[in-house]
Short mmCIF file of C-alpha atoms in Angstrom, two decimals:
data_model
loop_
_atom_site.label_atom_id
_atom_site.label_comp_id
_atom_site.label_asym_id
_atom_site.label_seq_id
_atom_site.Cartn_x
_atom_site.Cartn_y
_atom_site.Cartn_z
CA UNK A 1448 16.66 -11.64 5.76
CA UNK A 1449 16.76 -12.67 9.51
CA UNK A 1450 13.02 -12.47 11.35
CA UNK A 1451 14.08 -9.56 13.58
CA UNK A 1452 11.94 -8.19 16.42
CA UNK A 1453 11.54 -4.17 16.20
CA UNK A 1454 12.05 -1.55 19.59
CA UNK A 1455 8.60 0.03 18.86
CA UNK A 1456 5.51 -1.05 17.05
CA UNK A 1457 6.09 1.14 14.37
CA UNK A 1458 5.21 -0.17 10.74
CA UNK A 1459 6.33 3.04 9.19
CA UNK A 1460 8.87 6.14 10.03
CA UNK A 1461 8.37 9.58 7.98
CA UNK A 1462 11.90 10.83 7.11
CA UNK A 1463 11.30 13.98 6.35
CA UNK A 1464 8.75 14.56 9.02
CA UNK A 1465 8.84 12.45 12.13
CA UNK A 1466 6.14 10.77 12.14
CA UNK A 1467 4.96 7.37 12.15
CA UNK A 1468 2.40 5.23 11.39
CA UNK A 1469 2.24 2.86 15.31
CA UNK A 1470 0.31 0.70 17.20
CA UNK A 1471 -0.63 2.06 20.09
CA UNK A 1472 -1.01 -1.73 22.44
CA UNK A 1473 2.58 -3.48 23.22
CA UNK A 1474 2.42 -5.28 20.20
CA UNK A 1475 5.52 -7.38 18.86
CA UNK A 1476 6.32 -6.46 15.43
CA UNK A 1477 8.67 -7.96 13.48
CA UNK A 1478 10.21 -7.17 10.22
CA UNK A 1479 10.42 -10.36 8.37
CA UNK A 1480 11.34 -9.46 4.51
CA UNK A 1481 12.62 -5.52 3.66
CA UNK A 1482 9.17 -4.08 2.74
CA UNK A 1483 6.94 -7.16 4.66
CA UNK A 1484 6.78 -6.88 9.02
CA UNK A 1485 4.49 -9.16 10.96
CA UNK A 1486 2.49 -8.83 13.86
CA UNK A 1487 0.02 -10.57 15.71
CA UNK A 1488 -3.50 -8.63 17.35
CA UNK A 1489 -5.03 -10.64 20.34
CA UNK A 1490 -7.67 -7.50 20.29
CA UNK A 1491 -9.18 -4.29 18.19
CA UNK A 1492 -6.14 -2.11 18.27
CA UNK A 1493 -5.63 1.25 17.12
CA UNK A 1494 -3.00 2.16 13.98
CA UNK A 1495 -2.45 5.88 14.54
CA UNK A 1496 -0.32 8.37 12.50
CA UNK A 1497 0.23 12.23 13.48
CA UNK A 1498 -1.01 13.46 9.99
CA UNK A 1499 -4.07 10.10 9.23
CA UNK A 1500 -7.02 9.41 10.88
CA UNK A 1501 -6.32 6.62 12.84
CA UNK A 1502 -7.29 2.94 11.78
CA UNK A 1503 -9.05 0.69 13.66
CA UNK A 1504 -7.71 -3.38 13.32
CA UNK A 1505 -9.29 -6.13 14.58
CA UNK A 1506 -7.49 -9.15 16.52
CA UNK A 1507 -5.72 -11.31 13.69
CA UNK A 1508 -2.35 -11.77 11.96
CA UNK A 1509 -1.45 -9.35 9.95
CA UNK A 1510 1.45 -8.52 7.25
CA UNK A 1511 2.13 -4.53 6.81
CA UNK A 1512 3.90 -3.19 3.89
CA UNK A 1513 4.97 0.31 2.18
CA UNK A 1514 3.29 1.72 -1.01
CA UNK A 1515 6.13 1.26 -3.93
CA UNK A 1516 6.39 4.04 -6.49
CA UNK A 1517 8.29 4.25 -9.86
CA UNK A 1518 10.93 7.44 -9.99
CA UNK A 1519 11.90 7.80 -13.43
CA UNK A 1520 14.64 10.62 -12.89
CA UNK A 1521 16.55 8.29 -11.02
CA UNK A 1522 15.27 5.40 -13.03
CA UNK A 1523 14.21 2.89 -9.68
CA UNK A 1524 11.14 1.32 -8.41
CA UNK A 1525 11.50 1.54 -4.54
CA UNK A 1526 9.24 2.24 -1.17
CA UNK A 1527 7.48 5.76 -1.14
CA UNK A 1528 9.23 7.71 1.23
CA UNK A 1529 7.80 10.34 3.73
CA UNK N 125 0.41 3.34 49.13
CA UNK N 126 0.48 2.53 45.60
CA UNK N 127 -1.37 5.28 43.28
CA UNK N 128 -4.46 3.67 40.94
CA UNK N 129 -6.00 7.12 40.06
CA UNK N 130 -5.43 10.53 39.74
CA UNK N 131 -7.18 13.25 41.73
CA UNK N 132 -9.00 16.04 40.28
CA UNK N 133 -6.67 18.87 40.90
CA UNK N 134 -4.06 16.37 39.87
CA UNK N 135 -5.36 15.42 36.50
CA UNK N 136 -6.23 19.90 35.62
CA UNK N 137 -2.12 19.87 36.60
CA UNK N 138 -1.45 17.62 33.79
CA UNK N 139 -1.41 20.69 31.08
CA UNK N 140 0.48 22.86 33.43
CA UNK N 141 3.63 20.92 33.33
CA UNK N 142 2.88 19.96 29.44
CA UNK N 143 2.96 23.94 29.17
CA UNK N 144 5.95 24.36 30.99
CA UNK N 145 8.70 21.59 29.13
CA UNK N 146 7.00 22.20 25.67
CA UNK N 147 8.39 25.86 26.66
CA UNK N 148 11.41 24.63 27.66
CA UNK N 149 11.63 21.89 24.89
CA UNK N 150 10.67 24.87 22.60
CA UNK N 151 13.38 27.23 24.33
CA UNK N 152 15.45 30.25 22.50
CA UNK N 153 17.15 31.48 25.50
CA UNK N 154 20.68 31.15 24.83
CA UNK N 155 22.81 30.86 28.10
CA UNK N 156 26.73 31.57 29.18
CA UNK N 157 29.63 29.74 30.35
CA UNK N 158 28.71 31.24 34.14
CA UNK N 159 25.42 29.59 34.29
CA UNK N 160 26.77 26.48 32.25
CA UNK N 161 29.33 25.88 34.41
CA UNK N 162 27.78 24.65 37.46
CA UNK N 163 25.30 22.13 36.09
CA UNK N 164 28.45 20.64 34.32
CA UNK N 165 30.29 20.63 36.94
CA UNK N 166 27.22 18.81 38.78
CA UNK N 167 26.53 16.99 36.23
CA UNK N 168 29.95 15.29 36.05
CA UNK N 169 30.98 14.95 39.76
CA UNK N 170 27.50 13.48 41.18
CA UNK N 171 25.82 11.69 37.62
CA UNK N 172 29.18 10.71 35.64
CA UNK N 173 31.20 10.30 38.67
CA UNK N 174 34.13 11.65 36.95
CA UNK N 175 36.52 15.21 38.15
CA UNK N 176 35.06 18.21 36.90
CA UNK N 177 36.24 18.58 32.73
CA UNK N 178 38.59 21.50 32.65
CA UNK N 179 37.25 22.82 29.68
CA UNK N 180 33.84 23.66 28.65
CA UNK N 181 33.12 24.95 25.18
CA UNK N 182 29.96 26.05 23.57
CA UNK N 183 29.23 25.96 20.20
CA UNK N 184 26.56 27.94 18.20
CA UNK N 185 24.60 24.75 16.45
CA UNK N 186 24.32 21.55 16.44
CA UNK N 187 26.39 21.23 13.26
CA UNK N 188 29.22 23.28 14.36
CA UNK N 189 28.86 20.89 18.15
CA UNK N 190 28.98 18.08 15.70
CA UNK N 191 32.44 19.34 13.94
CA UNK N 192 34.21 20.14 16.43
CA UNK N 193 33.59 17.35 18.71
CA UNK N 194 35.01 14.91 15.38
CA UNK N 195 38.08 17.68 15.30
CA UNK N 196 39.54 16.89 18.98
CA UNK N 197 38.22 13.20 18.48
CA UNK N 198 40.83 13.09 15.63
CA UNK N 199 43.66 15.14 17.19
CA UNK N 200 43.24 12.56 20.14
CA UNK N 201 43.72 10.00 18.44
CA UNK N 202 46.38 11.30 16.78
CA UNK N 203 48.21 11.09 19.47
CA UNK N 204 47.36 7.85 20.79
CA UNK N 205 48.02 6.38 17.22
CA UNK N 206 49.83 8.41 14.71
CA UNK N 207 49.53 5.88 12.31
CA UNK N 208 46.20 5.06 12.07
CA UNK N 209 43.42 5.66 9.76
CA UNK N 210 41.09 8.83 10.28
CA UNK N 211 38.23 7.41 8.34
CA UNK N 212 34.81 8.40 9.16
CA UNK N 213 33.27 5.48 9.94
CA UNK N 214 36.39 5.48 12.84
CA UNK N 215 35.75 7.93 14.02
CA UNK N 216 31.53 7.68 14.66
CA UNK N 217 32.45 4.55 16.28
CA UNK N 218 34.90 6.21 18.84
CA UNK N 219 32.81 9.22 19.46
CA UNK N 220 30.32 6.97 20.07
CA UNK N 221 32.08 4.50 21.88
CA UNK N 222 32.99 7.23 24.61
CA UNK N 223 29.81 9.16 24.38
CA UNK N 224 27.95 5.68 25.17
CA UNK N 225 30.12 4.25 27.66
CA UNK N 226 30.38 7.55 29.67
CA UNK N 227 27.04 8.78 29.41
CA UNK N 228 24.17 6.05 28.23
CA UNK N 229 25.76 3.62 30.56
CA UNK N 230 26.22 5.71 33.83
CA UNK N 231 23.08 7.73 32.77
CA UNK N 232 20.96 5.08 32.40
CA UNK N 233 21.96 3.07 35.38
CA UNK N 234 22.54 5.86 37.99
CA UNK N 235 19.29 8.24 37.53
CA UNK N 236 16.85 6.49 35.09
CA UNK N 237 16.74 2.88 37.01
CA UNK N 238 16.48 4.70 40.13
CA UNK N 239 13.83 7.30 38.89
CA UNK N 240 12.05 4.36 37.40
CA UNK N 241 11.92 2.06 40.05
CA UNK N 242 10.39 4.61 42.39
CA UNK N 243 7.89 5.08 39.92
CA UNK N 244 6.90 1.39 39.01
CA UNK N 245 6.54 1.04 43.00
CA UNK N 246 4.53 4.01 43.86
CA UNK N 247 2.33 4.37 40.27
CA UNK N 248 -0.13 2.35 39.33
CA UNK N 249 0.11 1.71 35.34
CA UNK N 250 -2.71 3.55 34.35
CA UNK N 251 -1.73 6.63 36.12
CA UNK N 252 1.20 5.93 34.33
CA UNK N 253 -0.37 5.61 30.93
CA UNK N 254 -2.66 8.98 31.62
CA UNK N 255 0.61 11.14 32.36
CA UNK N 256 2.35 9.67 29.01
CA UNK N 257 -0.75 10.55 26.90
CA UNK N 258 -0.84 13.80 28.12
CA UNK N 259 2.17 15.11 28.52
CA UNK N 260 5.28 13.28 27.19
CA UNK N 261 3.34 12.18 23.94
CA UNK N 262 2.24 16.09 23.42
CA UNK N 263 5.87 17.67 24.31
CA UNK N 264 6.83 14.99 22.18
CA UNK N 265 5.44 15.38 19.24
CA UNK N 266 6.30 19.18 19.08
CA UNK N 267 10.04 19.23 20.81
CA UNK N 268 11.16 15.22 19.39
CA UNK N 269 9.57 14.90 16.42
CA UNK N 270 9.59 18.15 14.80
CA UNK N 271 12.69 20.37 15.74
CA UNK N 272 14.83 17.77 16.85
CA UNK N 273 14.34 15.27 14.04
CA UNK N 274 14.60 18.13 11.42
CA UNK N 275 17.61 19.41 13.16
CA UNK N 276 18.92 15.91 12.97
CA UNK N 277 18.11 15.06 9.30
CA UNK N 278 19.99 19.30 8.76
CA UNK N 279 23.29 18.27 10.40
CA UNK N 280 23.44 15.02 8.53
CA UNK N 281 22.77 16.53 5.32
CA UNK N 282 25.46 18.83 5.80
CA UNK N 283 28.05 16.92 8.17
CA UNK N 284 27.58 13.48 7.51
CA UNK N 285 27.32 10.76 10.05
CA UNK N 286 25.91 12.48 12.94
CA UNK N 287 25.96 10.96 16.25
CA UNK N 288 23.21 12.48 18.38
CA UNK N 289 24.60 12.82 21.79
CA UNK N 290 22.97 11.13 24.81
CA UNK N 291 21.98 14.51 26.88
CA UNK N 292 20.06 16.50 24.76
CA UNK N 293 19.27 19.00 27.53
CA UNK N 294 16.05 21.07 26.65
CA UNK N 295 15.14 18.35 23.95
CA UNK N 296 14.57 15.55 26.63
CA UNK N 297 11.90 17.75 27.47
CA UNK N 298 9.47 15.17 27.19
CA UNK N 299 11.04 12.31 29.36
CA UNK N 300 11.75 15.32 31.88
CA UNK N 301 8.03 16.74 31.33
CA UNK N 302 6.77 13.07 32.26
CA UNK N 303 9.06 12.75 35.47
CA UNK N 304 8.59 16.67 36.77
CA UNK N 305 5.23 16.10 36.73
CA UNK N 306 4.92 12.47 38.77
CA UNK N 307 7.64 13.87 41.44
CA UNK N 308 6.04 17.26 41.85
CA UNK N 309 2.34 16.19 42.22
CA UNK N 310 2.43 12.09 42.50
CA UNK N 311 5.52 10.91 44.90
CA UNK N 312 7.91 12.63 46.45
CA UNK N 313 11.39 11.85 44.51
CA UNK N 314 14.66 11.14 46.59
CA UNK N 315 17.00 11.02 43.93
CA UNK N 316 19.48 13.97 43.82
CA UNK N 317 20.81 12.95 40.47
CA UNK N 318 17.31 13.19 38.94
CA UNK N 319 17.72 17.36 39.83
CA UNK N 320 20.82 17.49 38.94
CA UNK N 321 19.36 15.59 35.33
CA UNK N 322 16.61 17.67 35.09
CA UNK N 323 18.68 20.78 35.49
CA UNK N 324 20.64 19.97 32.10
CA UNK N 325 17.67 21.04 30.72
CA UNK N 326 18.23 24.69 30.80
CA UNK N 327 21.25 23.75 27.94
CA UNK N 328 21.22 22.04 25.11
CA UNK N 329 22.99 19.09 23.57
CA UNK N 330 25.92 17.95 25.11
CA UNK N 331 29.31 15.61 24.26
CA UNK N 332 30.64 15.37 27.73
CA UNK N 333 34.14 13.78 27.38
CA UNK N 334 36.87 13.21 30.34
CA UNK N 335 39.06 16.80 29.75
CA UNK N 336 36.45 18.11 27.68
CA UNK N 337 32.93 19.06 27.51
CA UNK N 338 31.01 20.35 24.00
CA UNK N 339 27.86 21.80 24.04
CA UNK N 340 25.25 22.90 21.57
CA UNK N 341 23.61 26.54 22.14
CA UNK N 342 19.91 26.71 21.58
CA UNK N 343 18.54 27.68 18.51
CA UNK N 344 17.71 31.87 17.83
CA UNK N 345 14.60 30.93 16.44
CA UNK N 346 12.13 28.05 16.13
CA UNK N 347 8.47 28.55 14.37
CA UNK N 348 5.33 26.58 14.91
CA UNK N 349 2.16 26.89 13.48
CA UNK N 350 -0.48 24.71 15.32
CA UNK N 351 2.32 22.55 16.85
CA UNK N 352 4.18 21.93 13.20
CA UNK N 353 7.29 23.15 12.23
CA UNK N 354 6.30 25.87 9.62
CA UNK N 355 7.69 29.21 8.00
CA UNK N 356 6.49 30.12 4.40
CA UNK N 357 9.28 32.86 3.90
CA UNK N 358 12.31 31.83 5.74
CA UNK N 359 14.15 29.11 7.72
CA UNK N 360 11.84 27.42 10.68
CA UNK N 361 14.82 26.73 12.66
CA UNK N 362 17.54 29.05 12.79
CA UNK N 363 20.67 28.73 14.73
CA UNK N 364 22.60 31.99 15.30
CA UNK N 365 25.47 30.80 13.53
CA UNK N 366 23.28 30.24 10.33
CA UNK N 367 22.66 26.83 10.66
CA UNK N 368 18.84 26.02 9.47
CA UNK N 369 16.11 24.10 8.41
CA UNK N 370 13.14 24.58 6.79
CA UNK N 371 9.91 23.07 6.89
CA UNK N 372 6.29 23.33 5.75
CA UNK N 373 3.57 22.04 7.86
CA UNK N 374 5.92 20.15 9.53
CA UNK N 375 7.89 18.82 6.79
CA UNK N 376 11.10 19.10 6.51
CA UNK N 377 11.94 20.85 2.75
CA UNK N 378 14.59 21.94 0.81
CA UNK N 379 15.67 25.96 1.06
CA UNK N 380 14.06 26.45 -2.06
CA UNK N 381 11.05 25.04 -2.11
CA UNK N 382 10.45 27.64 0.84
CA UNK N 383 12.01 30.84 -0.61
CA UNK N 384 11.06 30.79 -4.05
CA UNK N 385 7.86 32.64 -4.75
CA UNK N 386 5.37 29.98 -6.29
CA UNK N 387 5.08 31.20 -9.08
CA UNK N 388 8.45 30.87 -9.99
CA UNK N 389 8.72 27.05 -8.72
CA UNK N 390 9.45 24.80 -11.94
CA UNK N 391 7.23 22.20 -11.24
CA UNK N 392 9.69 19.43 -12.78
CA UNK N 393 11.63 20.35 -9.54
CA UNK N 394 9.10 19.55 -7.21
CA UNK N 395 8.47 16.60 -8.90
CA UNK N 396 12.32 14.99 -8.84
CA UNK N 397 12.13 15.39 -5.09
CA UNK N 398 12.28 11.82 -4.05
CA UNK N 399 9.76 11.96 -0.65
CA UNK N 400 6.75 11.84 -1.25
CA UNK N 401 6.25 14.57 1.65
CA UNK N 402 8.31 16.93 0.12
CA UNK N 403 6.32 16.61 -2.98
CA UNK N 404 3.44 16.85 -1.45
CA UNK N 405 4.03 19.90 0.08
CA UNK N 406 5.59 21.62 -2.78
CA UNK N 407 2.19 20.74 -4.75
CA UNK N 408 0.53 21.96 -2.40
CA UNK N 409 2.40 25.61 -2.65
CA UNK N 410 2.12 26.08 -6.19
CA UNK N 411 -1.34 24.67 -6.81
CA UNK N 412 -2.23 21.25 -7.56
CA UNK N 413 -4.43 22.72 -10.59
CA UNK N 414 -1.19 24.39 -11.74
CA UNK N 415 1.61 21.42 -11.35
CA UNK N 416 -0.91 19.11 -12.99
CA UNK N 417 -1.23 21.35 -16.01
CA UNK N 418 2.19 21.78 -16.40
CA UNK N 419 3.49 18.50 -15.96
CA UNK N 420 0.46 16.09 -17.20
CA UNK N 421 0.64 15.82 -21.01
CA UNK N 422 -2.82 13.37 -21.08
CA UNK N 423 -5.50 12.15 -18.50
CA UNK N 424 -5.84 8.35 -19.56
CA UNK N 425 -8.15 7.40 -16.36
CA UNK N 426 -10.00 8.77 -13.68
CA UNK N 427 -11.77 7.15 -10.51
CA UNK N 428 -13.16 9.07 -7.72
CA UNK N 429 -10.48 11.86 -6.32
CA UNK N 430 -7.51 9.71 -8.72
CA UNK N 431 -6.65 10.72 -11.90
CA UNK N 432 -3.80 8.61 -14.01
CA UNK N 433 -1.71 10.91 -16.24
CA UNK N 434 0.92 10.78 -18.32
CA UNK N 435 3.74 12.76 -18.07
CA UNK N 436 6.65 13.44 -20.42
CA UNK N 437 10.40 13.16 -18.34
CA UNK N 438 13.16 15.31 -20.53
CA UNK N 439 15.92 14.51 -17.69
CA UNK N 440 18.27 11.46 -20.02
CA UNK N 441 14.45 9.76 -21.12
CA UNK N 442 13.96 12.22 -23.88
CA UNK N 443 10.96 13.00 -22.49
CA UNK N 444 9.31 9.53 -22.69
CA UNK N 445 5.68 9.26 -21.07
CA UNK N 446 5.52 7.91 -17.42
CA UNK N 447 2.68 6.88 -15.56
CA UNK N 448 1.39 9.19 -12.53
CA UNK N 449 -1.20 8.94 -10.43
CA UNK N 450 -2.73 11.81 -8.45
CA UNK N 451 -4.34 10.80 -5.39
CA UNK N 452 -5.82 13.23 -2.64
CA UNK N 453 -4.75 12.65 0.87
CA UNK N 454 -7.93 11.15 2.55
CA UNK N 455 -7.17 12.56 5.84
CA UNK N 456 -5.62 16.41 4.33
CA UNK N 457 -8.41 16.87 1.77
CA UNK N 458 -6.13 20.25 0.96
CA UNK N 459 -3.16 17.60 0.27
CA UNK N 460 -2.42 16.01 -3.25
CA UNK N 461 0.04 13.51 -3.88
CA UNK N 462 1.59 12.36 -7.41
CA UNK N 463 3.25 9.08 -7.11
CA UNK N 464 5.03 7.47 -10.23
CA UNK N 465 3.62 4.28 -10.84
CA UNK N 466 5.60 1.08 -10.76
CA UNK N 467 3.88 -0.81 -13.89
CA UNK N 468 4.87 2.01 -16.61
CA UNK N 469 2.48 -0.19 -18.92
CA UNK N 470 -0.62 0.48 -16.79
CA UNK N 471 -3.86 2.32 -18.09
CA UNK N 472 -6.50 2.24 -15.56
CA UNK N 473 -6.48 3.92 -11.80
CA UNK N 474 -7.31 0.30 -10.97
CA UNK N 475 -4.18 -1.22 -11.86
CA UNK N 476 -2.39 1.83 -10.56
CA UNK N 477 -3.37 1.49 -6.99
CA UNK N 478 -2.82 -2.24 -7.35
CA UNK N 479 1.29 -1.88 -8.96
CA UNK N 480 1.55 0.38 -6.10
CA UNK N 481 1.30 -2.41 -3.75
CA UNK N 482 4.30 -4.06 -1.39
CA UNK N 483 5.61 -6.90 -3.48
CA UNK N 484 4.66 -9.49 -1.01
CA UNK N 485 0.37 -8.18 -1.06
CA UNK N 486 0.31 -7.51 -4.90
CA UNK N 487 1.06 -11.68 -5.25
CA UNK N 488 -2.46 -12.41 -3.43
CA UNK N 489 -5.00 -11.97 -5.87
CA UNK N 490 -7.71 -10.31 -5.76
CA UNK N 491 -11.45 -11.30 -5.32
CA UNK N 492 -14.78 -9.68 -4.41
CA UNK N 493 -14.95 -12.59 -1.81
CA UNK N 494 -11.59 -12.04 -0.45
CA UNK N 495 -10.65 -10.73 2.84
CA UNK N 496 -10.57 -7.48 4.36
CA UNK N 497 -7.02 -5.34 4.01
CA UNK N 498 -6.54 -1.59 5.30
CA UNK N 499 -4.74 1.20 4.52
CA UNK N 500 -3.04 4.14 6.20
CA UNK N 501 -1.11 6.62 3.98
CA UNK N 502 1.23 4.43 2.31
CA UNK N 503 1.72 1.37 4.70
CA UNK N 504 -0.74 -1.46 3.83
CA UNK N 505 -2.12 -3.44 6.35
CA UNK N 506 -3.52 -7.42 5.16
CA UNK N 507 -4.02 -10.69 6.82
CA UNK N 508 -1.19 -13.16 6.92
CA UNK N 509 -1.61 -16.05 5.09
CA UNK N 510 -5.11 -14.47 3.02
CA UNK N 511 -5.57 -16.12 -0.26
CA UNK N 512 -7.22 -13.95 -1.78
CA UNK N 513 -7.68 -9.66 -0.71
CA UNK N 514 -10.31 -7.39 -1.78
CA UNK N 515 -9.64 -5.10 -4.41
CA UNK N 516 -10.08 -1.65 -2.30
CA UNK N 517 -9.05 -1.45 1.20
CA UNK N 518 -11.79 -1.29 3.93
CA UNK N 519 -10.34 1.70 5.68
CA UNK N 520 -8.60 3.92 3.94
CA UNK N 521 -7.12 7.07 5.75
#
């Protein structure tokens, strides 16, 4: 998969409820495999979410990723969706 | 003189205007061709700079917007090209062809880089920042992401590709909320075409085409409880043609989960609804005591607030045993999830929470010494390039 720079720092969009999990600096994420994005902190930034507490990260690289669930009516592993 | 900070009486103004578009983003007024007409009319001679469109028809939803605006799409083209395909996919890309070139383009160009660049002058970031927290992001959050994403996620559930057009009238509330509010109180604004914007926010969507314009009415009903879409009983949006949605706490959920007394819920059906949201929610209205009993056949682990359980599926498995874990939502004690687990051969909560993991952070093992990782809901945060992670997350919300 092409390294492709996203609009918004959003790691995460709820489908079923509009939110998302974002950080709230102008940081460049990019989404780098299907379930792996990448994104670089220069400081503490804040991960919020309308529905979490927000998270606090501290200046690093970082990978984000989705929880993966098993759905055996439809017999699939695949990325919880919310 | 460029603005670094806002007064006193300007900052207690900041929850006036949020007031006023969250009531206008939140709107039920429906209004008539009359008072349609003239901010159309405006709309298209001064923004669009195109003649006046001869005919102006309103339609009761969204949906029914939506249908009718792929209807004349196709007889157009009908007569451009009798022989051509009417495929769906051919027609999104028209409609949105036109609906981009005509509006985005001249839209964008004509009142946003105008509006903008009086703002970037005059407004000192900060300012900027302090008016965005505290009014679009609130008006936002209600108008955006509630009613208009459910109403969104509605029409494409029943009409297929939907192309959201590019005025949404009272639903820009929150991009007109921001603006309102910085050329009322902050700078004087000398851009006609931003009134003449900010008055297509007494309608709703519109699909403004050369002969042609569609618009959306409002819908009869919307219902919020503490700024989340929410109606126990009946639809939470309701369009006077029927056209509805329904949500719990802000999620948006199928018509039953809402109008079937809980008691009556088969929990099996709650539990084949494939976001986790949903399921959440509909746990959460029958009883996460009850759907447990019901569905788990054995407990065969428990840590903290988790609990791994087996439970039989009848649907084409013959009711073979699947891993489940039940986790409560750190942040909405009151909210359970049950998640099938990916390793059907686990049989500790341990390995549970660590099958659940993306692909790419389950490959890193795991050591006391390792390095920190977080976690938010279900997105996983970890260092790039760790060689080894922690087993639990240090924050977990």
């Amino acid at each position: 998969m092409k390294r492709e720079k996203l609009e918004k720092p959003v790691l995460a969009e709820g489908e079923a409820t509009g939110h998302h999990h974002m950080l709230v600096e102008d940081v460049d994420v990019y989404q780098v495999d299907e379930n792996v994005k990448e994104f670089d902190l220069n400081s503490e930034t804040e991960l919020t979410h309308q529905e979490h507490n927000t998270v606090v990260l501290p200046p690093g690289e970082f990978e984000s990723g989705q929880a993966l669930e098993y759905d055996p009516f439809a017999e699939e592993a695949r990325r919880v969706a919310d | 003189m460029i603005i670094k900070t806002l007064t006193k009486r300007q900052e207690n103004k900041l929850a006036w205007y949020r007031n006023k578009w969250l009531k206008i983003g939140l709107s039920t007024e429906t209004f008539t061709l009359n008072q349609a007409r003239p901010i159309i009319d405006d709309f298209y001679t001064y923004i669009l700079k195109k003649d006046k469109p001869e005919l102006i028809i309103i339609l009761d939803s969204p949906l029914s917007t939506w249908i009718a605006v792929q209807l004349w799409n196709q007889v157009e083209n009908q007569v451009v090209n009798q022989v051509e395909n009417q495929v769906v996919n051919q027609v999104w890309n028209q409609v949105e062809n036109q609906v981009r070139n005509q509006v985005v383009n001249q839209v964008v160009n004509q009142v946003e880089n105008q509006v903008e660049n009086q703002v970037v002058d005059q407004v000192w970031n900060l300012v900027w920042n302090q008016v965005e927290n505290q009014v679009v992001n609130q008006v936002q959050n209600q108008v955006e992401n509630q009613v208009v994403n459910q109403v969104v996620n509605q029409v494409e559930n029943q009409g297929g590709i939907f192309v959201w057009p590019y005025c949404d009238g009272n639903f820009s509330a929150s991009y007109c909320g921001y603006y309102d509010y910085i050329f009322s109180e902050l700078i004087e604004c000398e851009c006609k075409q931003w009134e003449m914007y900010k008055n297509l926010s007494k309608l709703s969507l519109i699909y403004p085409f050369d002969d042609v314009c569609f618009l959306s009415q409002k819908p009869s009903k919307i219902l919020l409880e503490n700024g989340l879409l929410h109606c126990d009983k009946e639809a939470a949006i309701k369009y006077s043609d029927g056209f509805s949605v329904w949500a719990l706490n802000g999620v948006e959920v199928p018509q039953w989960l809402v109008e079937t007394k809980a008691e009556e819920i088969d929990p099996y059906k709650i539990l084949e609804l494939e976001n986790a949201q949903q399921r959440a929610e509909g746990i959460r209205k029958i009883g996460m005591e009850r759907f447990w009993y019901k569905c788990c056949r054995k407990i065969i682990d428990k840590y903290g607030d988790y609990e791994l359980g087996l439970i039989p599926i009848e649907k084409g498995t013959g009711g073979k045993l699947y891993p489940y874990l039940k986790m409560k939502n750190p942040s909405v004690p009151e909210l359970w999830h049950v998640e099938g687990i990916p390793d059907l051969t686990c049989t500790t909560v341990e390995q549970a929470l660590h099958s659940r993991k993306p692909d790419k952070m389950r490959k890193i093992p795991v050591s006391d010494i390792g390095e920190d990782w977080y976690q938010q809901g279900d997105v996983y945060v970890w260092p790039r390039n760790a060689n080894s992670l922690k087993l639990y997350p240090k924050i977990l919300t």
